[in-house]
Short mmCIF file of C-alpha atoms and ligand atoms in Angstrom, two decimals:
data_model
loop_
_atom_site.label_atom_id
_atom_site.label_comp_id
_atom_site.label_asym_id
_atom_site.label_seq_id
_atom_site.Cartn_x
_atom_site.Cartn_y
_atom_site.Cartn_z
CA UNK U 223 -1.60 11.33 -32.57
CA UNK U 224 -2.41 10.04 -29.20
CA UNK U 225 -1.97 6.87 -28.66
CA UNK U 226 -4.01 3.91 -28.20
CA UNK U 227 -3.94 3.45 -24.72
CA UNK U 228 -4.44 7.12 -22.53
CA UNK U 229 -0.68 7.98 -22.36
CA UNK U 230 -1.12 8.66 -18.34
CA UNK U 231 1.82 7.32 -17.11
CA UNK U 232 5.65 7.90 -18.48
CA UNK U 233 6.09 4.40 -19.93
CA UNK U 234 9.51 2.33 -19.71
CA UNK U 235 10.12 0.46 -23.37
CA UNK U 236 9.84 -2.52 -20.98
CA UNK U 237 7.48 -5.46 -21.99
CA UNK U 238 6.91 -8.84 -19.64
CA UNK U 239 5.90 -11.47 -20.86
CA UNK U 240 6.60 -13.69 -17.94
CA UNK U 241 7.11 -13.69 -14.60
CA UNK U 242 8.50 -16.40 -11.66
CA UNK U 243 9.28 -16.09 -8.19
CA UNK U 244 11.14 -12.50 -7.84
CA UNK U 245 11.78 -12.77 -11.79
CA UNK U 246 10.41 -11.36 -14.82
CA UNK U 247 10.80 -12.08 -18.54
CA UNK U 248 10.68 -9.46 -21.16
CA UNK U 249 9.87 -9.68 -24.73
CA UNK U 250 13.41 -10.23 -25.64
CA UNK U 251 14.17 -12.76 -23.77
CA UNK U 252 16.20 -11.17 -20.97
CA UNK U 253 15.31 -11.62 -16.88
CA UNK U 254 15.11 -8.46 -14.52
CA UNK U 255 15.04 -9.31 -11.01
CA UNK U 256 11.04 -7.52 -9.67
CA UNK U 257 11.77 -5.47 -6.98
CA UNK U 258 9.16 -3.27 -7.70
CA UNK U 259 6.62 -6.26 -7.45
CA UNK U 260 4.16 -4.44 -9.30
CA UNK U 261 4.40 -1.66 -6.43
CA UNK U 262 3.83 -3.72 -3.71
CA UNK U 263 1.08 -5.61 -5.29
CA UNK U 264 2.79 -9.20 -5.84
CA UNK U 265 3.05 -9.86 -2.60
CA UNK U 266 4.18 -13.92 -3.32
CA UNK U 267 6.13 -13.17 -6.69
CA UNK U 268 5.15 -13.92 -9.49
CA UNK U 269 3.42 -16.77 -10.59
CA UNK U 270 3.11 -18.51 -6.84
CA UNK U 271 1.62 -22.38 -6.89
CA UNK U 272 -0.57 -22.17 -3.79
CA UNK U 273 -2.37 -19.09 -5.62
CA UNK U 274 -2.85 -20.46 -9.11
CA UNK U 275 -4.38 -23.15 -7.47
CA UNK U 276 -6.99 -21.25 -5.12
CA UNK U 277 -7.87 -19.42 -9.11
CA UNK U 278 -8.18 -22.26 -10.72
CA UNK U 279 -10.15 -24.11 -8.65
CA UNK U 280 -12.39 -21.07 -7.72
CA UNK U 281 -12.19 -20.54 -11.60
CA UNK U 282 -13.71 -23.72 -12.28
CA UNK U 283 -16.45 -23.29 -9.63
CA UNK U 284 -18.02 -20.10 -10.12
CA UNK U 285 -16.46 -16.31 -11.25
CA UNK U 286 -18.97 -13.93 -10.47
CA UNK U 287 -22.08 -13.79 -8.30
CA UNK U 288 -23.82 -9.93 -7.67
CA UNK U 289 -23.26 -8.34 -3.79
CA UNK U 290 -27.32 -9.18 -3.99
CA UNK U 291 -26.56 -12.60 -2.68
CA UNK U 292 -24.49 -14.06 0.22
CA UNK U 293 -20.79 -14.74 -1.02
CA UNK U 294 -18.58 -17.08 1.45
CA UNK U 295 -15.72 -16.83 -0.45
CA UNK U 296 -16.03 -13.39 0.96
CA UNK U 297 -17.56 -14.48 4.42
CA UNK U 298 -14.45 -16.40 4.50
CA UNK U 299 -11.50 -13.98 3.49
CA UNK U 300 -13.14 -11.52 6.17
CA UNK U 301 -13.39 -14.32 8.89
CA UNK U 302 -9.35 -14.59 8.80
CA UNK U 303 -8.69 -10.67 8.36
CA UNK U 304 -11.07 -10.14 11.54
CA UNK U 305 -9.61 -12.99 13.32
CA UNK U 306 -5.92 -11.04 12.31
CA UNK U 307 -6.87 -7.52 13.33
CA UNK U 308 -8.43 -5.08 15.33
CA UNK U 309 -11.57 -4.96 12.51
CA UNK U 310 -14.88 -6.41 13.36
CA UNK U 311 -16.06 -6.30 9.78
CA UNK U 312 -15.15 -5.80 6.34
CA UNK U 313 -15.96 -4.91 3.04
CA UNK U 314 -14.40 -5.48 -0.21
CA UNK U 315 -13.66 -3.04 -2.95
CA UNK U 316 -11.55 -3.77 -6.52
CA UNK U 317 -8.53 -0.78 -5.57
CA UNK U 318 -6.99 0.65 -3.04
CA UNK U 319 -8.84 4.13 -4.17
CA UNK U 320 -12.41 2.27 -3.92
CA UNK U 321 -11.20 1.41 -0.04
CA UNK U 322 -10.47 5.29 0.28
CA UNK U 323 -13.83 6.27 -0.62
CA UNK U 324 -15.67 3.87 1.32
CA UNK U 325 -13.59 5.18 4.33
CA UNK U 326 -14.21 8.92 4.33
CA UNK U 327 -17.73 7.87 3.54
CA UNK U 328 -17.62 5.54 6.54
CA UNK U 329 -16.10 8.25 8.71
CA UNK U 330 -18.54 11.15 8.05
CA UNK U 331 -21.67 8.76 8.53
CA UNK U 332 -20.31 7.89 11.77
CA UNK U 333 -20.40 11.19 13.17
CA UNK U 334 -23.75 11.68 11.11
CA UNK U 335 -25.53 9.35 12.72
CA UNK U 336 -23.75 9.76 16.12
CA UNK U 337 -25.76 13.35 15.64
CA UNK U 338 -22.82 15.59 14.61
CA UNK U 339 -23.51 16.11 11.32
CA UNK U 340 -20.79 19.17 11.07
CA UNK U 341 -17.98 16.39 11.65
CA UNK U 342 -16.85 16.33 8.25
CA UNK U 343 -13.55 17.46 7.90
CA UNK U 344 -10.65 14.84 7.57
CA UNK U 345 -7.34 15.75 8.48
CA UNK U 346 -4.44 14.45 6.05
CA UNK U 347 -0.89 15.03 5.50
CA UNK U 348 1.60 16.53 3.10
CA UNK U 349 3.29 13.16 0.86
CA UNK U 350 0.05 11.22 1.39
CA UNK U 351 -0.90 9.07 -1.60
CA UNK U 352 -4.40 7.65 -1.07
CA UNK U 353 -5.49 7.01 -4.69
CA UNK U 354 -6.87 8.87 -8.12
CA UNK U 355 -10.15 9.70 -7.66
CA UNK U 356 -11.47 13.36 -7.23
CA UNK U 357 -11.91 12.45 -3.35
CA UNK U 358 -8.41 10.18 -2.49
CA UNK U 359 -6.57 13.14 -4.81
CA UNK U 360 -8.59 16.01 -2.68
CA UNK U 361 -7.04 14.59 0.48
CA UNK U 362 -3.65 14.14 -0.87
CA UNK U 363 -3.95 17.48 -2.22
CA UNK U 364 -0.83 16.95 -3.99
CA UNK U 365 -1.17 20.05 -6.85
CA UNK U 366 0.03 17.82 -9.10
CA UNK U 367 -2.27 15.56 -8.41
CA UNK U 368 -5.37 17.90 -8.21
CA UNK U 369 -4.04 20.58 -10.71
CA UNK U 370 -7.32 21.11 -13.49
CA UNK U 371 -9.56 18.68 -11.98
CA UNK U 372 -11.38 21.28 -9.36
CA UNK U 373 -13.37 21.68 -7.85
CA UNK U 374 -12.34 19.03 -5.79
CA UNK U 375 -14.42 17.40 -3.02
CA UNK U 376 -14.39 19.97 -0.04
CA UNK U 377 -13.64 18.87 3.82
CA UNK U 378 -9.99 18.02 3.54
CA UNK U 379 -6.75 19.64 4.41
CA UNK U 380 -3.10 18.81 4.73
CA UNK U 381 -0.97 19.08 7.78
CA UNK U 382 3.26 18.70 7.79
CA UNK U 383 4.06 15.30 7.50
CA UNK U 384 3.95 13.41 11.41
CA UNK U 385 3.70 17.03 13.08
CA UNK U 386 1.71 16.31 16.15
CA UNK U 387 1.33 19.80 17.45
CA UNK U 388 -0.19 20.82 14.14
CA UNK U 389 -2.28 17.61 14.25
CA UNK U 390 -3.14 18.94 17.76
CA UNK U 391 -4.20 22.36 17.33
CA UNK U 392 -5.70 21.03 13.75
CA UNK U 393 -8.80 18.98 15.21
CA UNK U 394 -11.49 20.67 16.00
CA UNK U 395 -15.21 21.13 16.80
CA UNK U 396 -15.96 19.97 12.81
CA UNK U 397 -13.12 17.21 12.48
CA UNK U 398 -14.30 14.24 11.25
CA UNK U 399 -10.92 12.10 11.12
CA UNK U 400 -7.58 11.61 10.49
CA UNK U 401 -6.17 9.91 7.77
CA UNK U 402 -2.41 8.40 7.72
CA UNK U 403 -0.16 5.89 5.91
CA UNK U 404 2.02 4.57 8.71
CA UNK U 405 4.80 4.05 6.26
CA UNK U 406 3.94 6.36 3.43
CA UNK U 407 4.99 4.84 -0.21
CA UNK U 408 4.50 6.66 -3.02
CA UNK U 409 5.85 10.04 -0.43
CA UNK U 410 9.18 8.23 -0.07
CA UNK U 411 9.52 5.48 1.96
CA UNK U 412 8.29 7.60 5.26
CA UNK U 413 8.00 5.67 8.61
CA UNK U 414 6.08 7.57 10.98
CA UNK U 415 7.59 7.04 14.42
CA UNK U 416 5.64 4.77 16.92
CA UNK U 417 5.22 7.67 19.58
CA UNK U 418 3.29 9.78 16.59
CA UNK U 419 0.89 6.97 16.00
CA UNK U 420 0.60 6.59 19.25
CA UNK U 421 0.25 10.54 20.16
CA UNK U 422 -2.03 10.72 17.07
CA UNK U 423 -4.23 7.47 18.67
CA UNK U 424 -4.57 9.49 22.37
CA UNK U 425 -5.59 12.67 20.52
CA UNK U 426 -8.32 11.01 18.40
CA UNK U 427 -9.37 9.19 21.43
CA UNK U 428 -9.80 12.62 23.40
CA UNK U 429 -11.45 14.39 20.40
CA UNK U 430 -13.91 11.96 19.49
CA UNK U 431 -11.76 11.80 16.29
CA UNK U 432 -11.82 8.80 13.88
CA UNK U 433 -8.54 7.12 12.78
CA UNK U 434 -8.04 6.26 9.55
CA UNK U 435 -4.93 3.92 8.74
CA UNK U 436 -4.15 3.60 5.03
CA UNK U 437 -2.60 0.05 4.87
CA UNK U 438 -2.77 -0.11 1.21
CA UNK U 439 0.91 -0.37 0.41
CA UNK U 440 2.54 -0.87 4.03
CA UNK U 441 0.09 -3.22 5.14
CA UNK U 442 -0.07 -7.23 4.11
CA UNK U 443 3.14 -8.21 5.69
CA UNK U 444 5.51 -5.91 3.76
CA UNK U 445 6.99 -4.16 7.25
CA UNK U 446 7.50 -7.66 9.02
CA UNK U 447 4.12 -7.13 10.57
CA UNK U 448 0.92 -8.14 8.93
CA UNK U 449 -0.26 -4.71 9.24
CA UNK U 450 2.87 -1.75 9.86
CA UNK U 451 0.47 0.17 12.75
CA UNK U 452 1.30 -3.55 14.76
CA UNK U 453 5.14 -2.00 15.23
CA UNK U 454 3.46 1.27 17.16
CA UNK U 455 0.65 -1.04 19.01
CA UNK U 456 -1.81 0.85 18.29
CA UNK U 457 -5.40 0.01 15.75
CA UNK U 458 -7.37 2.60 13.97
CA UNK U 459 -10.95 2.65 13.73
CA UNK U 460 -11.32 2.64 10.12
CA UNK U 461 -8.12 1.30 7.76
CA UNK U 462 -7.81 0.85 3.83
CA UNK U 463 -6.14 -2.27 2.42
CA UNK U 464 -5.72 -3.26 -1.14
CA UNK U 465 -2.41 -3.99 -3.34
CA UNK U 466 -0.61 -6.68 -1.62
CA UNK U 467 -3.74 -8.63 -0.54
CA UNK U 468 -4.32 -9.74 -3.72
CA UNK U 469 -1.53 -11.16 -4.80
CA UNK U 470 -1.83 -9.48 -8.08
CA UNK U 471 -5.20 -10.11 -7.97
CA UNK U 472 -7.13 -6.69 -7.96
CA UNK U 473 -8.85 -6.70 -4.45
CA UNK U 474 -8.89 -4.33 -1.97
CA UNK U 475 -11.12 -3.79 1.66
CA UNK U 476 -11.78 -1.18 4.08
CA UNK U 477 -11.59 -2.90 7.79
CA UNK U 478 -13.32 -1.31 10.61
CA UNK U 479 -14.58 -1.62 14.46
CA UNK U 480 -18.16 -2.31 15.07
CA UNK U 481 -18.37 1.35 16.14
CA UNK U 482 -16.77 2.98 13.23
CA UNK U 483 -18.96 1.08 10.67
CA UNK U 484 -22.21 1.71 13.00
CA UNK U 485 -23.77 4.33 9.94
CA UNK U 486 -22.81 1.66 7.01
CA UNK U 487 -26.57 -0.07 7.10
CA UNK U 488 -28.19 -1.80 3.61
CA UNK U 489 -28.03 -0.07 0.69
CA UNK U 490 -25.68 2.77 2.32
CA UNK U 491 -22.76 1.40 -0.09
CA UNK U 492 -22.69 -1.24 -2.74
CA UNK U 493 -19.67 -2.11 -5.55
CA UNK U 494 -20.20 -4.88 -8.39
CA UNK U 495 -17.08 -6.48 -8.28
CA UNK U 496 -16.33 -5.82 -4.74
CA UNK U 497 -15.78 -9.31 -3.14
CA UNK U 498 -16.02 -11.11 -6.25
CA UNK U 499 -15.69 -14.76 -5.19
CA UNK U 500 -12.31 -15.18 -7.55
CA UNK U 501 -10.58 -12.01 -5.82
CA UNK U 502 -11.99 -13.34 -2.67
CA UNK U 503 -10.43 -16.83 -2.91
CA UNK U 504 -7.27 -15.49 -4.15
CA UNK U 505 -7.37 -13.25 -1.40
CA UNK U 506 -7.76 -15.83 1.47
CA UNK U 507 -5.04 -18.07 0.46
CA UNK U 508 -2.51 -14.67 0.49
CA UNK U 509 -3.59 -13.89 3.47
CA UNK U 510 -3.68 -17.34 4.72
CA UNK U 511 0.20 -17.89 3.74
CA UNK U 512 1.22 -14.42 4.92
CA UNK U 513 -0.80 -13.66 8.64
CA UNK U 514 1.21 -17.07 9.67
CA UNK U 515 3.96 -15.81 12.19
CA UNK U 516 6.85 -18.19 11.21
CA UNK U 517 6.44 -16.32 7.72
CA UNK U 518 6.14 -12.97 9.17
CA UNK U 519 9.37 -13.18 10.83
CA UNK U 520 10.89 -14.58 7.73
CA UNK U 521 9.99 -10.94 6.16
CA UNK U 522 11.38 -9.35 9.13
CA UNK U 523 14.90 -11.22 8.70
CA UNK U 524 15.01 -10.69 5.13
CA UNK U 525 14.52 -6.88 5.27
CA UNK U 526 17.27 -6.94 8.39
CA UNK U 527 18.88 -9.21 5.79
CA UNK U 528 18.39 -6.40 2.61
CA UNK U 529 18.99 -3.21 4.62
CA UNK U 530 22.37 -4.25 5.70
CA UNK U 531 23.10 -4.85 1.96
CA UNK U 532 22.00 -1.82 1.68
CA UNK U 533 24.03 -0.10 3.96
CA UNK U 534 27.17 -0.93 2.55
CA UNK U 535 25.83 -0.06 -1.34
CA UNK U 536 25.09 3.77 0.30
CA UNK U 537 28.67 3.48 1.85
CA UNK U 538 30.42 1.77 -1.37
CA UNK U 539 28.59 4.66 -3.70
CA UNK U 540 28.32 8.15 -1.66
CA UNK U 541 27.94 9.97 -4.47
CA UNK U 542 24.76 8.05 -5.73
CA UNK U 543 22.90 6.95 -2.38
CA UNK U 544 22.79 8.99 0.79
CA UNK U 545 20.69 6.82 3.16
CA UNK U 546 18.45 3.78 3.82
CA UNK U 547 14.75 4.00 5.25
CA UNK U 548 12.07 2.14 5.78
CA UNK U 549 10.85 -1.01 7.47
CA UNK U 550 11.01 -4.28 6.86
CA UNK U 551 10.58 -5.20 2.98
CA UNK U 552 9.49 -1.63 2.36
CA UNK U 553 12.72 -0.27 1.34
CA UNK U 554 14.16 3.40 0.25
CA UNK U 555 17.46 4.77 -0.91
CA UNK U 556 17.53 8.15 -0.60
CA UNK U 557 19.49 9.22 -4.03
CA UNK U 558 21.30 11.82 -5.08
CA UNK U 559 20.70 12.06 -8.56
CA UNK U 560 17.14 12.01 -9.58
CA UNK U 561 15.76 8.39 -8.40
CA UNK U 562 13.88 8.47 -12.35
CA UNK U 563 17.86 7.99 -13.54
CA UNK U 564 18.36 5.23 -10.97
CA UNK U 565 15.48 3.70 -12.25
CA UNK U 566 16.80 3.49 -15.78
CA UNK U 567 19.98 2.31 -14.94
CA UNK U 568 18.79 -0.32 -12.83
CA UNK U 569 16.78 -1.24 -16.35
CA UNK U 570 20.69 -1.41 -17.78
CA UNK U 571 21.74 -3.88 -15.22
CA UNK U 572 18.62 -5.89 -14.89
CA UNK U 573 16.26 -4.90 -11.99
CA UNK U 574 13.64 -3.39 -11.63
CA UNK U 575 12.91 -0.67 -8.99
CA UNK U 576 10.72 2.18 -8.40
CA UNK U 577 10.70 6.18 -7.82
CA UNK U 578 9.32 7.65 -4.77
CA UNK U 579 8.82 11.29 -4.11
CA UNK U 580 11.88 13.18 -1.59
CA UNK U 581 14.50 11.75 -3.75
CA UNK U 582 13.76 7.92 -3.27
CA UNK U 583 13.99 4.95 -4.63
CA UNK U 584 11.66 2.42 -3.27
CA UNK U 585 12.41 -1.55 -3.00
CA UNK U 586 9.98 -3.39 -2.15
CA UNK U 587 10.49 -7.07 -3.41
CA UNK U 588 8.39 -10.14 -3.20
CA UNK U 589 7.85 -10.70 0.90
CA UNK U 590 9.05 -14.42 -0.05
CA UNK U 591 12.09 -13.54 -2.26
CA UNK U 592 14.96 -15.83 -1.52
CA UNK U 593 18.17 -14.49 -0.07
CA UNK U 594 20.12 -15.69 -3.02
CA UNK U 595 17.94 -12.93 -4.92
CA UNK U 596 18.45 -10.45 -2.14
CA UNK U 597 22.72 -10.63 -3.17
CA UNK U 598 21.79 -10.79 -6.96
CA UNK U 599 19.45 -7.59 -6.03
CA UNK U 600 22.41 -5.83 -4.27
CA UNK U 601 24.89 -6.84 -6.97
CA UNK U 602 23.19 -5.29 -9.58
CA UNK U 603 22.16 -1.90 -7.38
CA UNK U 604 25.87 -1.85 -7.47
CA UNK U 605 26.11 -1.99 -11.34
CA UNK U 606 23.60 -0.06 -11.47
CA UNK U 607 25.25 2.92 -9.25
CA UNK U 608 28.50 2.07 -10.97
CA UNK U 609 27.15 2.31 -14.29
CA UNK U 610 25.18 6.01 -13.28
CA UNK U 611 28.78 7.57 -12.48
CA UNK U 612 30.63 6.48 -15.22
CA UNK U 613 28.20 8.45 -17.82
C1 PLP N 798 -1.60 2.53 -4.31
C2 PLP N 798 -2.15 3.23 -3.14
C3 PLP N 798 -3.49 3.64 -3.09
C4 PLP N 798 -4.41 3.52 -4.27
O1 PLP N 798 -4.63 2.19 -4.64
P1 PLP N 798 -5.16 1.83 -6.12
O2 PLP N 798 -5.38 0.36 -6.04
O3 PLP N 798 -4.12 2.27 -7.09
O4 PLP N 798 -6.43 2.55 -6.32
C5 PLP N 798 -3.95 4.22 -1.93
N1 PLP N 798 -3.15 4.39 -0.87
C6 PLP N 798 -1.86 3.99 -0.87
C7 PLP N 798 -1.03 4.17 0.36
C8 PLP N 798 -1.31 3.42 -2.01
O5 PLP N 798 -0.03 3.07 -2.03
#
């Protein structure tokens, strides 16, 4: 009998009931340290004081208002991510997926209205994870992903992973944009050099090519930088945000240049919930706490802090880790055994982690988790390793 609930996903017998700081409580009573953070999503830990506040006091003033009327919760949350970024504008979508759709809709308008109508085509890559819906899964392409759910919507295709003369001979007469993760997540902890973003930047620049940066998981401060393309110096035109920004809250946004959004005019695009003033208060205050520099660099020490943890686990247990990647807070261990079985024994000794695709594990803790958590996260990584061998 099918259950309940759509049995999408391949459950862990895991239940929370609670959750502090870097910590979570399960139904039983025991505590796993969160380095999954809800994949990226609690960006402050669980449970953070400065954000039940901003929900309970937005709670108390007003939930919900329709997209018909001016919201300055919103007004406000877009003021600081302008004032942060290379964006001029902003709007705000419920997911990470919702924030992919607005930007391939954004992108082919663009080129619409700029009276190149053929410019459709968007360029992504092999490993890309831009959401579920039959146009983010169409441009990961992923067949397991897309496999049954044709046809899917037509204008994308995939190039090797950070290949720039296959992103070179790629664009053509009928490209509409390129669409990246500059640290892809859910492909394995992938870091695409700085001198590909920046190749990738000159060629869109000479092509007439839109960039599209999906920030969804690398973006918010998790790489040290409030948004990873800041290591590479380069901006996009166009770039997807969600997860992180939050706080847990669901909220995402697609930021873009005056230019980029130029075709996005009244009634072009709408959302219900988008911008909802209790996602947009929530919102502000994350991004408030993390866009401040002092606790930027706090992220960047901490993941210097992790990685050389990290270093010594892959040395200590060659047989179960081969490498560390990543950036910042945005952590891999490349495994040797399937990462699914790291997983599971990292349920045994009390952590939580998650499985990427090419073999790794991803870490990606709460930005603000205290060192002391960082050794009790490395101590049991170590159990957990130990633990894998011994059955
Ligand atoms: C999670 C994710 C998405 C999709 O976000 P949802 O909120 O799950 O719709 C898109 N892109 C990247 C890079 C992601 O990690």
């Amino acid at each position: 009998m099918i259950p309940s609930v759509l049995p999408t996903y391949n459950r862990a017998p895991l239940a929370f009931v609670k959750g502090e700081g870097s910590w979570l409580t399960a139904e039983d009573g025991r505590r796993y340290l969160d380095l999954g953070a809800g994949i990226a999503v609690n960006a402050l830990g669980h449970a953070h004081p400065a954000l039940i506040q901003a929900l309970t006091e937005q709670a108390q003033k007003l939930w919900h208002v329709s997209n018909v009327y001016t919201v300055p919760e919103q007004e406000r949350l877009a003021g600081l991510l302008t004032a942060e970024t290379f964006a001029d504008t902003v709007f705000f979508t419920n997911s990470g997926t919702e924030a992919a759709e607005l930007a391939i809709k954004m992108a082919r308008k663009f080129h619409y209205d700029s009276g190149q109508p053929e410019r459709t085509q968007i360029i992504a890559f092999e490993g890309a994870f831009h959401g579920r819906s039959t146009g983010a899964i169409a441009a990961s392409g992923a067949e397991k992903m897309v496999k049954g759910f044709g046809p899917l919507m037509p204008g994308f295709t995939q190039l090797k992973w950070a290949d720039h003369d296959a992103i070179r001979s790629a664009i053509t007469d009928q490209t509409c944009a390129v669409i990246i993760e500059p640290v892809q997540g859910e492909g394995g902890i992938r870091v695409v050099p700085d001198q590909c973003l920046k190749g990738l930047r000159d060629l869109c620049d000479q092509t007439g090519t839109l960039l599209i940066f999906d920030e969804v998981q690398c973006g918010m401060g998790r790489t040290g930088r409030l948004f990873a393309h800041e290591w590479a110096g380069v901006t996009p035109d166009i770039m997807m945000v969600a997860k992180g920004i939050g706080g847990g809250f669901p909220l995402g946004a697609v930021l873009a240049t005056e230019s980029a959004a130029k075709g996005m005019t009244a009634g072009t695009h709408g959302s219900t919930y988008g911008g909802n003033p209790l996602g947009c208060a929530v919102g502000a205050k994350v991004t408030e706490i993390i866009s401040d520099p002092a606790f930027l660099a706090e992220v960047a020490r901490k993941g210097a802090l992790f990685r050389q943890g990290l270093e010594s686990l892959v040395a200590r247990h060659p047989a179960v880790f081969e490498s560390v990647r990543g950036e910042g807070l945005m952590l891999g261990l490349k495994c040797k055994p399937a990462p699914t079985d790291v997983v599971k024994a990292g349920y045994a000794a009390g952590i939580l982690t998650i499985a990427a695709a090419d073999n790794v594990l991803r870490l990606l803790p709460a930005l603000n988790i205290p060192d002391a958590d960082i050794a009790e996260a490395l101590t049991r990584l170590d159990q957990a390793a130990t633990n894998l061998l011994a059955t």
